[in-house]
C-alpha cells in the first residue's frame, strides 16, 4: 500500500481562536484543532475538517470509560510557538508547516515527522486531510528514533515490535494466525521512548510504523473519518502508559474462579452422548477440568442457526444434559454468533421489527458466507441477517433471549465471529458499515456479557473471539483458529502477548491448534504437549481443534504428562487470581511480554516468545521440535522452579528440555502463592485458597487479593495464615 500524496491537502495552523474549558481551540488552514488536558499524563487533540460541522454527529459507542478530569493547564505564545502545559506535560504547536512536540519534564518524547525532501520541505506531510465525495481521511505523521520500538495495536501475530510494518486496525475473520489480518484490533500503540497514542475512533486506521514504503523514519497514521480524535499519553514506563490507557477505556472486572480452570472443547462433539463420554473420561482418568464447550454444530442445527434453539434431535432434554454435566462438576459453555439464518423462523420476525442491519434500499442485509474456507471439515454457513446492536430494542431482545439458556444450565457463552459487517450495511444508529464494522464485536460481546450478568449466577464472563477498543471490559478473548503446527503455536503466543500489550488482561489460544493441513488429522503428540504447556502457563487454558483434544488420544505418556501439568495449573490459580486483581487496579495484564516487563533492558526485546506470567514467573515455551529453547534472563536472580537452582542475569541460556518440562524461573524478591492440586475448582473452599507460598530469595514484594494480602515482612517474620506451608528458595530456613 502506497501513500497517495497527491490526494492530500497539507494543513498548517493559523491562530488561536479561543480558550475553552480544559484547553484551547485553534483554527487550521482548513478546519479546527481543539487541545484538551484530559487526565494526568494525557492530552487530547481533536482535529475537525471544514465539512464536519455540516455532518450529523456519530455515536462513539462509549469507547471512553473515564470523563475528563479537572486538570490545571496554561497556554503561552512565544517565539512563534504555542505552548500548552498541564502538569509535567507540554505540547508545543508550530504554525507552518504544522508541527507539534510532546515534552515531559523538559524531555522531548514525540514530535511530528521531519522526513524532508532534497528539494526542500517535508517529503510526507505532518498533517493533511483527504476529502472526496464518498470518503474523508486524516493523515498525521510523527518522527521515530532509529532505536525506538513500538508495541500494541491489538492482536497481531507477527513480530511484537511494529517497526517496519503496515498495520491495519480493521477486524477480519483472519482464518488463522498466519498474516497481518486479525480478529482483535485496537488503534493504541506505545513506544519505548515513554509515549503512547490512541485514536478514538471506530473507523479503519492504517499505521505505517517506520513502514519504508511510506517513511522509514516516521509513524504515519491514516484515519478514515472526518474527525481525527487523538489522545497522546506520557509515562515513565510501559506499565504507566497501560495504566493511563486503561483509565481512559476501562479495566477488566473480576472473573469467576472456575474460569481459571481447564476448558475442554473440540470442533465438535457430534452428540450429547459423545460430549458426556468425554466429560466422564476426564473424571475417570483424573484429568483436571472445569468447563465443557459445545461448539456451533454440537448443539445447533447449522441451517437455522443462530436462534437460541437446541437441536432437539440430539438434545431432547437440554436441562437433563446440563444437569448430568453439573453432577460431574462441570460448567457448560455453548457457542453462538450474532447472525440469524434466513431459514430460521426468527429471521422474518426480526426483519419485521427492524432488528437487523439494512441495505441502502432498506431491506434486511443478507450476508452470504464465502464457502471457500469451510472445506470438508467445517460446514458451510447459511445466508444470514445481522443483528443490529445499535437498535436498543434489538439489543435488549438479544440480551434477554439468553435467559432460557442460562435457566437450562448454561454457564458461559462462546461468542464467536462478529467481524462480518459489510461497509454498505446501515444501522439504526445512522452509521454505515464503515464506522460500525470495527465496533460491532464490542457491542456484541457487551450484550452477551450483560446477558450473562443478568441471567446467570456469579461473576460474568464471555469467551469471545473478536474485539476493539474497550473489549477488556467484557472479558475474555481467545485467539482464533491457529494452524496445528509449530509456527501456529508460536504465532498464537505472539498474538496473545500483543493483545495484552494493548490494554487487555487475559488471553487463551487453542491448545493443539485448530486445523491441520490434512483434514481430520491430529496434531503431532510432541506439539500437543508443548502447546499444552504454553496454554497452562497463560491466563486461561483451553483445548480445542477440529480433531479430538482429550489427552488419552495421544498415548499413555502424553496423558500422564498432561495430567501432571493440569494439576500444576490448578495449584497456580491463587497466583493467577492475584495477577488478575492487579489488572483490575492498574491495567497490567496477566501475561507480560519482555518489553513490558523489563522496559529498560534492550537485550530482552528480541525474545518475543517468552514472557512473565504475573510478576514472579518467567515462562519460555518450547516452540520448535526437539526440546531446544533459547531464553534470556534479565538482570537479577532467577530460580529454576524444578531444581531450585539460582541463575544470575543478565544471561542467555540454551537448553534442551525433556518433553515433560519447559523453562520456568522465579524472579528473586517475589513470592509464588500456590493452592492444592484439585480436579476442579468446586473442590476449593471459598475465599483465597492457599496451601503453600514459595519465596524466591529474600522477599521484597507483597501478594494481594481482594480479601487477603501477604507482605514480604509476613514471610520474613513467619506471620503467615495458619496451616500455610512456606518453601524458601535461595535463603536458609529459620
XYZ file of C-alpha atoms in Angstrom:
734
model
C 0.000 0.000 0.000
C 1.477 3.335 -1.027
C 0.636 6.752 0.349
C -1.151 8.824 -2.292
C 0.412 12.194 -1.591
C -1.489 13.742 -4.486
C -4.798 13.270 -2.674
C -3.631 15.006 0.499
C -4.158 18.657 1.345
C -1.398 19.691 3.738
C -2.531 21.829 6.634
C -0.960 24.427 8.868
C -2.080 26.285 11.978
C -3.447 29.808 11.574
C -4.123 31.234 15.003
C -5.646 30.718 18.411
C -9.410 31.117 18.207
C -10.300 30.909 21.901
C -9.576 29.395 25.267
C -12.223 26.857 26.265
C -12.921 24.538 29.161
C -9.845 22.393 29.830
C -7.993 23.731 26.800
C -7.837 25.809 23.670
C -9.328 25.921 20.169
C -7.177 26.735 17.137
C -8.039 27.448 13.508
C -6.239 25.391 10.876
C -5.901 26.290 7.230
C -8.978 24.153 6.869
C -10.876 23.141 9.976
C -10.014 23.343 13.667
C -7.826 21.787 16.345
C -9.020 21.507 19.948
C -6.392 20.728 22.615
C -7.551 19.471 25.999
C -5.871 18.498 29.258
C -7.855 15.288 29.758
C -6.196 13.429 32.627
C -2.788 13.250 34.335
C -0.288 12.411 31.625
C -2.968 12.547 28.897
C -3.670 15.247 26.302
C -6.482 15.118 23.760
C -6.136 16.594 20.273
C -9.286 16.764 18.169
C -8.912 17.747 14.511
C -12.092 18.577 12.600
C -12.310 19.285 8.885
C -14.212 22.157 7.311
C -17.199 19.973 6.439
C -17.510 18.301 9.843
C -19.993 20.800 11.229
C -22.373 20.064 8.353
C -22.461 16.338 9.069
C -24.535 14.581 11.712
C -22.632 13.609 14.864
C -21.679 9.959 15.016
C -22.207 7.819 18.120
C -18.987 6.966 19.916
C -20.393 3.759 21.482
C -18.892 4.579 24.896
C -15.347 3.669 23.932
C -14.127 6.154 26.541
C -14.903 4.966 30.059
C -13.496 7.925 32.028
C -14.748 11.523 31.815
C -12.178 14.304 31.587
C -10.664 15.429 34.849
C -10.197 18.920 36.185
C -6.559 19.281 35.183
C -4.729 22.582 35.605
C -3.316 23.951 32.340
C -1.816 27.060 30.837
C -1.176 28.397 27.336
C 1.508 30.832 26.247
C 2.744 32.018 22.865
C 6.467 32.542 22.499
C 8.914 32.589 19.597
C 6.168 31.688 17.117
C 5.079 28.652 19.131
C 2.069 27.931 21.278
C 2.977 26.048 24.444
C 0.129 24.190 26.101
C 1.156 22.864 29.509
C -0.533 20.574 32.030
C 1.316 19.060 34.966
C 4.720 17.983 33.723
C 3.496 17.746 30.111
C 3.935 20.405 27.465
C 2.601 20.379 23.913
C 4.408 22.768 21.584
C 2.408 23.679 18.466
C 4.066 25.242 15.425
C 2.066 27.160 12.834
C 3.511 26.469 9.386
C 4.491 23.945 8.476
C 2.311 22.411 11.154
C 4.252 20.667 13.870
C 3.845 19.506 17.452
C 6.253 18.320 20.133
C 5.250 16.392 23.224
C 7.594 17.268 26.089
C 7.633 15.702 29.540
C 9.713 17.229 32.304
C 11.852 19.025 29.737
C 12.495 15.938 27.543
C 11.065 15.663 24.031
C 9.148 12.390 23.793
C 7.451 12.767 20.432
C 7.302 15.248 17.576
C 5.833 15.365 14.119
C 7.875 13.994 11.269
C 10.985 15.638 9.957
C 11.190 13.453 6.846
C 12.314 16.051 4.323
C 12.795 16.094 0.577
C 16.049 17.038 -1.128
C 14.196 19.782 -2.965
C 13.095 21.322 0.329
C 10.150 20.886 2.677
C 8.701 17.715 4.086
C 8.548 14.627 1.899
C 5.463 13.403 3.737
C 3.063 15.793 5.447
C 2.981 16.181 9.203
C -0.758 16.935 8.943
C -3.059 16.549 5.964
C -6.659 15.843 5.064
C -8.228 13.923 2.208
C -11.746 14.929 1.199
C -13.684 13.117 -1.503
C -17.405 12.716 -2.171
C -17.510 9.268 -0.571
C -14.558 9.370 1.811
C -12.804 11.573 4.348
C -9.453 10.745 5.870
C -6.904 12.418 8.123
C -3.160 11.905 7.971
C -0.709 12.735 10.746
C 2.914 11.629 10.936
C 5.370 11.555 13.824
C 9.110 11.047 13.783
C 10.751 7.889 15.120
C 14.222 7.429 16.526
C 16.315 4.671 14.997
C 16.452 2.627 18.218
C 12.791 3.181 19.137
C 10.438 0.190 19.325
C 6.648 0.415 19.008
C 4.205 -2.043 20.553
C 0.467 -2.598 20.801
C -2.217 -2.198 18.081
C -4.189 -5.199 19.256
C -3.860 -8.885 18.483
C -1.225 -9.240 15.768
C 0.601 -12.466 15.026
C 3.862 -11.183 13.534
C 6.742 -9.546 15.364
C 5.749 -7.716 18.524
C 7.864 -4.692 17.596
C 5.803 -2.957 14.904
C 8.762 -1.151 13.321
C 8.779 -1.657 9.553
C 5.158 -2.842 9.475
C 1.987 -1.507 7.901
C -0.677 -2.436 10.456
C -4.378 -2.015 9.722
C -6.901 -1.559 12.504
C -9.759 -3.381 10.794
C -11.293 -6.524 12.268
C -11.206 -9.556 9.982
C -12.070 -13.217 10.148
C -8.379 -13.959 9.749
C -8.904 -17.706 9.171
C -5.775 -18.407 11.172
C -2.724 -16.684 12.597
C -0.513 -16.548 9.510
C -0.948 -12.972 8.246
C -1.384 -9.365 9.336
C -5.147 -9.886 9.478
C -6.519 -10.317 12.981
C -9.759 -10.603 14.917
C -8.998 -8.030 17.615
C -7.623 -4.627 16.642
C -7.006 -1.583 18.804
C -5.676 1.755 17.473
C -3.440 2.182 20.529
C 0.341 1.972 20.408
C 3.145 2.795 22.795
C 6.817 3.474 22.447
C 9.915 2.575 24.408
C 10.559 6.332 24.475
C 7.743 6.877 27.002
C 4.812 7.991 24.834
C 1.619 6.368 23.665
C -1.070 7.340 21.195
C -4.671 6.258 20.952
C -7.033 7.083 18.096
C -10.552 7.428 19.452
C -12.480 6.048 16.514
C -14.397 3.085 15.186
C -13.179 3.678 11.631
C -10.391 1.943 9.735
C -6.933 3.167 10.741
C -3.708 2.446 8.869
C -0.478 2.615 10.862
C 2.731 2.941 8.864
C 5.162 2.276 11.731
C 8.518 3.061 10.163
C 6.978 1.442 7.094
C 9.601 2.023 4.370
C 7.091 2.443 1.534
C 5.803 5.495 3.422
C 8.673 6.629 5.609
C 11.259 4.509 7.394
C 11.746 7.252 9.981
C 8.098 8.075 10.728
C 4.965 6.709 12.319
C 2.241 7.777 9.890
C -1.455 7.423 10.704
C -4.306 7.442 8.200
C -7.743 7.630 9.847
C -10.752 7.166 7.562
C -13.289 9.586 9.006
C -13.935 13.355 9.090
C -12.623 13.781 12.650
C -9.202 12.830 13.992
C -9.623 12.379 17.746
C -6.151 11.625 19.101
C -5.035 11.046 22.687
C -1.338 11.461 23.495
C -0.099 9.704 26.634
C 3.146 10.063 28.546
C 4.570 7.897 31.302
C 7.843 6.749 32.809
C 7.240 3.082 31.915
C 5.101 0.939 29.595
C 3.112 -0.071 32.663
C 2.312 3.583 33.344
C 1.161 4.009 29.737
C -1.119 0.968 30.019
C -2.455 2.318 33.296
C -3.362 5.599 31.592
C -4.826 3.930 28.523
C -6.993 1.579 30.592
C -8.055 4.506 32.763
C -9.443 6.010 29.545
C -11.000 2.885 28.052
C -11.768 0.755 31.098
C -10.265 -2.155 33.008
C -11.211 -5.745 33.452
C -13.785 -6.718 36.061
C -13.324 -9.807 38.265
C -13.814 -13.208 36.648
C -15.304 -16.326 38.230
C -12.730 -18.620 39.785
C -13.798 -21.584 37.668
C -12.754 -19.685 34.528
C -9.111 -20.114 35.570
C -9.538 -23.880 35.486
C -9.215 -26.016 32.357
C -11.672 -25.768 29.434
C -12.114 -28.799 27.166
C -13.547 -28.444 23.689
C -13.386 -29.801 20.202
C -14.954 -28.960 16.894
C -17.164 -30.731 17.603
C -18.965 -33.228 19.877
C -21.470 -34.694 17.427
C -23.977 -35.871 20.059
C -24.849 -35.348 23.696
C -23.564 -38.844 24.431
C -20.189 -38.016 22.861
C -19.837 -34.879 24.981
C -20.832 -36.753 28.121
C -18.383 -39.554 27.293
C -15.575 -37.004 27.091
C -16.636 -35.465 30.405
C -16.814 -38.864 32.107
C -13.456 -39.839 30.622
C -11.844 -36.766 32.153
C -13.203 -37.605 35.596
C -12.455 -41.333 35.380
C -8.869 -40.692 34.281
C -8.484 -37.937 36.907
C -7.627 -35.241 34.386
C -8.480 -31.878 35.996
C -11.063 -29.792 34.149
C -13.851 -27.274 34.861
C -15.617 -26.441 31.577
C -17.009 -28.459 28.659
C -17.716 -26.455 25.495
C -20.316 -27.277 22.868
C -19.198 -25.663 19.623
C -21.545 -24.349 16.933
C -22.539 -27.613 15.297
C -22.552 -29.514 18.583
C -25.857 -28.155 19.909
C -27.403 -26.232 16.985
C -28.773 -27.058 13.565
C -26.443 -25.249 11.178
C -29.103 -24.436 8.591
C -31.177 -22.418 11.089
C -28.566 -21.034 13.459
C -28.401 -18.809 15.363
C -31.767 -18.803 17.119
C -31.122 -19.840 20.746
C -32.736 -23.209 19.970
C -31.201 -26.578 20.851
C -31.117 -29.245 18.171
C -33.871 -31.363 19.729
C -32.949 -34.369 17.607
C -29.678 -34.631 19.500
C -30.625 -32.811 22.716
C -34.223 -33.704 23.521
C -33.644 -32.700 27.170
C -31.134 -29.796 27.427
C -31.784 -29.350 31.155
C -31.141 -33.003 31.788
C -27.937 -32.883 29.739
C -26.687 -29.824 31.632
C -27.646 -31.444 34.930
C -25.593 -34.544 34.108
C -22.586 -32.324 33.382
C -23.157 -30.436 36.630
C -23.370 -33.736 38.520
C -19.888 -34.420 37.158
C -18.826 -30.968 38.456
C -18.502 -29.367 35.018
C -19.588 -25.949 33.827
C -21.228 -25.726 30.396
C -20.167 -23.319 27.639
C -22.179 -23.064 24.398
C -21.326 -21.367 21.118
C -23.172 -18.558 19.387
C -22.755 -15.830 16.795
C -24.801 -12.685 16.018
C -26.228 -13.821 12.676
C -29.736 -15.171 12.026
C -30.175 -17.703 9.230
C -32.768 -16.837 6.607
C -34.082 -20.362 7.233
C -34.763 -19.619 10.900
C -38.309 -18.696 11.966
C -36.727 -15.783 13.795
C -35.491 -14.140 10.618
C -38.862 -12.815 9.418
C -39.816 -11.695 12.915
C -36.597 -9.739 13.458
C -36.684 -8.277 9.961
C -40.263 -7.066 10.531
C -39.272 -5.416 13.831
C -36.231 -3.682 12.308
C -33.774 -5.623 14.468
C -31.395 -6.431 11.595
C -28.894 -4.311 9.704
C -30.291 -2.962 6.445
C -29.203 -2.437 2.859
C -29.162 1.099 1.395
C -32.606 0.323 -0.080
C -33.992 -0.544 3.362
C -34.181 -4.324 3.110
C -32.598 -6.658 5.674
C -28.948 -7.110 4.768
C -28.341 -10.757 3.843
C -24.764 -11.827 4.452
C -23.651 -14.581 2.076
C -20.726 -16.505 3.509
C -17.755 -17.341 1.338
C -17.848 -21.155 1.123
C -14.126 -21.389 0.360
C -12.718 -21.574 3.906
C -15.041 -24.324 5.109
C -13.614 -27.252 3.143
C -14.525 -30.779 4.178
C -14.262 -30.278 7.951
C -16.367 -27.171 8.547
C -19.991 -26.928 7.442
C -20.819 -24.039 5.067
C -22.963 -21.421 6.781
C -26.427 -20.305 5.626
C -27.190 -16.812 4.297
C -27.960 -14.735 7.356
C -29.210 -11.446 8.662
C -27.035 -9.433 11.061
C -28.409 -8.381 14.452
C -28.365 -4.588 14.818
C -26.953 -3.952 18.287
C -27.267 -0.176 17.767
C -31.049 -0.572 17.989
C -31.834 -0.502 21.744
C -34.838 -2.789 21.302
C -32.823 -5.333 19.286
C -30.047 -5.155 21.876
C -32.496 -5.846 24.725
C -34.157 -8.685 22.793
C -30.832 -10.411 22.067
C -29.669 -9.948 25.660
C -32.823 -11.366 27.227
C -33.207 -14.181 24.697
C -30.294 -15.819 26.549
C -32.380 -16.315 29.659
C -33.717 -19.799 28.749
C -30.170 -20.972 28.012
C -28.914 -19.977 31.447
C -32.046 -21.358 33.099
C -31.363 -24.679 31.343
C -27.907 -24.846 32.934
C -25.565 -22.980 30.574
C -22.837 -21.096 32.459
C -20.991 -19.141 29.774
C -21.286 -18.217 26.097
C -18.589 -18.667 23.491
C -19.311 -15.514 21.449
C -17.724 -16.322 18.106
C -17.349 -14.245 14.912
C -18.582 -10.629 14.799
C -16.174 -9.466 12.074
C -18.710 -9.700 9.232
C -20.298 -6.248 8.882
C -20.148 -5.080 5.239
C -19.195 -1.489 4.514
C -22.525 -0.698 2.843
C -24.721 -2.051 5.656
C -26.802 0.521 7.535
C -27.607 0.578 11.256
C -30.304 2.151 13.401
C -27.671 4.481 14.867
C -27.260 6.142 11.472
C -23.845 4.612 10.949
C -22.907 2.605 7.924
C -20.671 -0.438 7.959
C -17.523 1.648 7.573
C -17.990 3.010 11.094
C -19.859 0.063 12.606
C -17.596 -2.736 11.346
C -14.859 -2.452 13.988
C -17.044 -1.653 16.967
C -19.640 -4.328 16.202
C -17.736 -7.074 18.087
C -17.566 -4.806 21.135
C -21.341 -4.277 21.057
C -21.969 -8.000 20.516
C -19.754 -9.086 23.399
C -21.049 -6.298 25.640
C -24.578 -7.559 25.059
C -23.649 -11.182 25.804
C -21.680 -10.132 28.885
C -24.692 -8.201 30.187
C -26.929 -11.178 29.441
C -24.616 -13.378 31.489
C -24.551 -10.872 34.356
C -28.339 -10.610 34.330
C -29.386 -14.229 33.845
C -26.606 -16.450 35.240
C -25.148 -16.947 38.691
C -21.868 -15.400 39.896
C -19.368 -13.159 38.162
C -19.995 -12.983 34.394
C -17.564 -13.922 31.639
C -17.727 -14.349 27.867
C -15.359 -16.379 25.701
C -15.059 -14.003 22.752
C -13.036 -14.063 19.547
C -13.197 -10.530 18.149
C -12.757 -7.164 19.816
C -11.988 -3.454 19.658
C -11.143 -0.582 21.967
C -12.631 -1.315 25.396
C -13.049 -5.068 24.930
C -11.079 -5.605 28.140
C -14.253 -4.512 29.971
C -16.031 -7.642 28.708
C -13.519 -10.419 29.267
C -12.240 -12.586 27.941
C -10.846 -13.222 24.468
C -9.116 -16.131 22.798
C -7.063 -16.298 19.606
C -8.954 -17.890 16.780
C -8.188 -20.859 14.541
C -4.394 -21.374 14.523
C -2.813 -23.901 12.191
C -1.842 -27.039 14.111
C 1.911 -26.800 13.661
C 4.880 -25.222 15.425
C 4.595 -21.870 13.688
C 0.894 -21.774 14.533
C 1.762 -22.171 18.213
C 4.492 -19.527 18.092
C 2.174 -17.071 16.333
C -0.556 -17.757 18.901
C 1.821 -16.841 21.717
C 2.791 -13.617 19.942
C -0.868 -12.802 19.296
C -1.660 -13.191 22.982
C 1.257 -11.071 24.112
C 0.361 -8.425 21.542
C -3.260 -8.311 22.746
C -2.068 -7.999 26.331
C 0.273 -5.140 25.349
C -2.819 -3.339 24.019
C -4.881 -2.990 27.194
C -6.344 -6.491 27.621
C -5.719 -8.516 30.767
C -6.443 -12.082 29.572
C -5.888 -14.382 26.596
C -6.107 -18.035 25.625
C -5.253 -19.984 22.481
C -6.442 -23.286 21.054
C -4.209 -25.936 22.624
C -3.147 -28.299 19.843
C -4.097 -25.830 17.116
C -7.467 -25.533 15.421
C -6.936 -27.027 11.960
C -4.467 -29.381 10.300
C -3.403 -29.161 6.664
C -4.567 -32.762 6.343
C -8.297 -32.566 7.183
C -9.188 -34.561 10.254
C -5.579 -35.236 11.241
C -4.500 -34.838 14.844
C -1.535 -32.710 15.885
C 1.789 -34.363 16.500
C 1.950 -35.563 20.163
C 5.103 -33.547 20.846
C 3.454 -30.390 19.511
C 0.319 -31.149 21.533
C 2.335 -31.390 24.756
C 4.354 -28.237 24.083
C 1.190 -26.306 23.214
C -0.458 -27.627 26.373
C 2.456 -26.371 28.470
C 2.196 -22.896 26.926
C -1.575 -22.942 27.468
C -1.238 -23.933 31.116
C 1.148 -21.023 31.621
C -1.333 -18.490 30.221
C -4.116 -16.530 31.864
C -6.662 -19.112 30.642
C -6.321 -22.683 29.412
C -8.469 -24.288 26.708
C -8.044 -27.349 24.486
C -9.765 -27.020 21.082
C -9.470 -28.148 17.484
C -11.077 -29.922 14.565
C -9.958 -33.312 15.902
C -10.120 -34.716 19.451
C -8.084 -32.845 22.047
C -8.661 -35.076 25.081
C -5.203 -36.273 26.149
C -5.857 -40.020 26.045
C -5.957 -39.848 22.237
C -2.204 -39.088 22.266
C -0.904 -42.086 24.219
C -0.222 -43.019 27.829
C 2.969 -40.973 28.222
C 1.303 -37.836 26.887
C -1.753 -38.409 29.066
C 0.344 -38.665 32.207
C 2.323 -35.540 31.266
C -0.883 -33.583 30.652
C -2.378 -34.810 33.935
C 0.639 -33.559 35.901
C 0.678 -30.198 34.146
C -3.027 -29.631 34.651
C -2.554 -30.383 38.342
C 0.098 -27.652 38.340
C -2.384 -25.349 36.603
C -4.841 -25.726 39.462
C -2.089 -25.088 42.001
C -1.396 -21.786 40.172
C -4.937 -20.437 40.476
C -4.295 -18.255 43.583
C -1.311 -16.731 41.805
C -3.302 -16.101 38.595
C -6.072 -14.532 40.671
C -3.558 -12.180 42.317
C -2.268 -11.138 38.870
C -5.864 -10.615 37.695
C -6.518 -8.435 40.743
C -3.530 -6.311 39.755
C -5.026 -5.972 36.262
C -8.279 -4.724 37.782
C -6.397 -1.999 39.643
C -3.690 -0.952 37.170
C -4.328 -2.426 33.733
C -1.169 -4.568 33.870
C -2.002 -7.838 32.067
C -1.504 -11.329 33.439
C 0.841 -12.240 30.539
C 3.616 -9.658 30.156
C 5.896 -9.592 27.145
C 9.534 -8.843 27.885
C 9.471 -5.198 26.671
C 6.521 -4.578 29.000
C 8.016 -6.367 31.999
C 11.614 -5.141 31.502
C 11.374 -1.856 29.588
C 14.933 -0.731 30.333
C 16.545 -3.938 29.092
C 17.156 -3.681 25.340
C 18.601 -7.184 25.280
C 15.217 -8.587 26.358
C 13.247 -7.136 23.424
C 14.072 -9.781 20.776
C 12.833 -12.665 22.957
C 9.252 -12.479 21.719
C 8.035 -15.945 22.766
C 8.995 -15.807 26.431
C 7.104 -13.704 28.932
C 6.355 -13.052 32.550
C 3.222 -14.709 33.863
C 2.346 -12.252 36.597
C 5.208 -10.568 38.452
C 7.049 -13.684 39.645
C 7.325 -16.307 36.866
C 9.347 -16.142 33.667
C 7.993 -18.651 31.125
C 9.834 -19.803 27.991
C 7.590 -22.162 25.964
C 9.310 -24.622 23.641
C 8.248 -23.552 20.132
C 10.261 -25.948 17.980
C 10.557 -29.744 17.854
C 13.301 -31.473 19.766
C 13.069 -29.516 23.011
C 15.674 -26.870 22.231
C 14.916 -23.422 23.598
C 16.958 -20.237 23.912
C 15.868 -17.879 26.651
C 17.047 -14.699 28.265
C 17.236 -13.978 31.995
C 17.268 -10.242 32.764
C 19.437 -8.774 35.489
C 18.952 -10.200 38.961
C 18.488 -13.623 40.465
C 16.320 -16.339 38.898
C 15.335 -19.713 40.369
C 14.540 -22.806 38.327
C 11.223 -23.856 39.859
C 12.015 -27.569 39.330
C 15.520 -27.728 40.797
C 15.662 -24.527 42.860
C 18.982 -23.704 41.183
C 19.759 -19.996 41.081
C 20.963 -18.224 37.933
C 22.297 -14.687 37.852
C 21.165 -12.492 34.982
C 21.600 -10.959 32.558
C 22.453 -14.028 30.553
C 21.234 -16.163 27.654
C 20.617 -19.859 28.242
C 20.497 -22.530 25.543
C 18.649 -25.509 26.958
C 17.319 -28.834 25.758
C 14.188 -29.707 27.682
C 12.656 -33.165 28.137
C 9.079 -33.478 26.937
C 7.598 -33.056 30.414
C 9.348 -29.743 31.167
C 9.710 -26.203 29.883
C 11.868 -23.481 31.432
C 10.050 -21.615 34.217
C 12.039 -19.337 36.520
C 11.016 -17.495 39.660
C 12.159 -13.893 39.989
C 14.227 -13.061 43.035
C 12.356 -10.990 45.599
C 8.935 -12.286 44.500
C 6.576 -14.819 46.035
C 4.549 -17.575 44.384
C 1.319 -18.463 46.244
C 0.018 -21.931 45.415
C -3.163 -23.802 46.132
C -3.935 -27.513 46.187
C -3.944 -29.745 43.121
C -7.649 -30.470 42.632
C -9.832 -31.998 39.938
C -11.969 -28.869 39.549
C -12.464 -25.553 41.321
C -15.585 -26.840 43.072
C -13.203 -28.659 45.409
C -11.752 -25.351 46.594
C -13.068 -23.553 49.620
C -14.441 -20.027 49.445
C -12.020 -17.113 49.710
C -8.359 -17.201 48.838
C -7.379 -20.871 48.946
C -3.694 -21.153 49.763
C -1.693 -24.249 50.536
C 1.890 -23.086 50.138
C 3.973 -19.996 49.391
C 7.304 -20.138 47.615
C 9.726 -17.289 48.252
C 12.391 -16.678 45.610
C 15.288 -15.335 47.653
C 14.653 -12.586 50.172
C 11.032 -11.413 49.649
C 10.710 -7.756 48.696
C 7.181 -7.637 47.248
C 3.709 -8.409 48.527
C 0.932 -10.516 47.007
C -2.617 -9.131 47.135
C -6.134 -10.413 46.632
C -9.416 -8.662 47.388
C -9.691 -10.481 50.727
C -6.051 -11.054 51.721
C -2.521 -9.691 51.388
C 0.790 -11.373 52.220
C 3.673 -8.951 52.636
C 7.392 -9.527 52.487
C 7.635 -8.924 56.237
C 4.984 -11.572 56.847
C 7.257 -14.145 55.223
C 10.451 -12.929 56.866
C 8.823 -12.879 60.320
C 6.807 -16.066 59.915
C 3.413 -14.324 60.175
C 1.529 -16.471 57.682
C -2.040 -17.796 57.881
C -2.348 -20.937 59.953
C -1.568 -24.133 58.063
C 0.173 -22.363 55.189
C 3.461 -24.004 54.239
C 6.493 -21.952 53.204
C 9.153 -23.028 50.730
C 12.265 -20.857 50.664
C 14.434 -20.955 47.545
C 17.877 -19.437 47.910
C 17.748 -18.448 51.589
C 18.173 -20.760 54.599
C 15.143 -21.797 56.607
C 14.806 -20.155 60.007
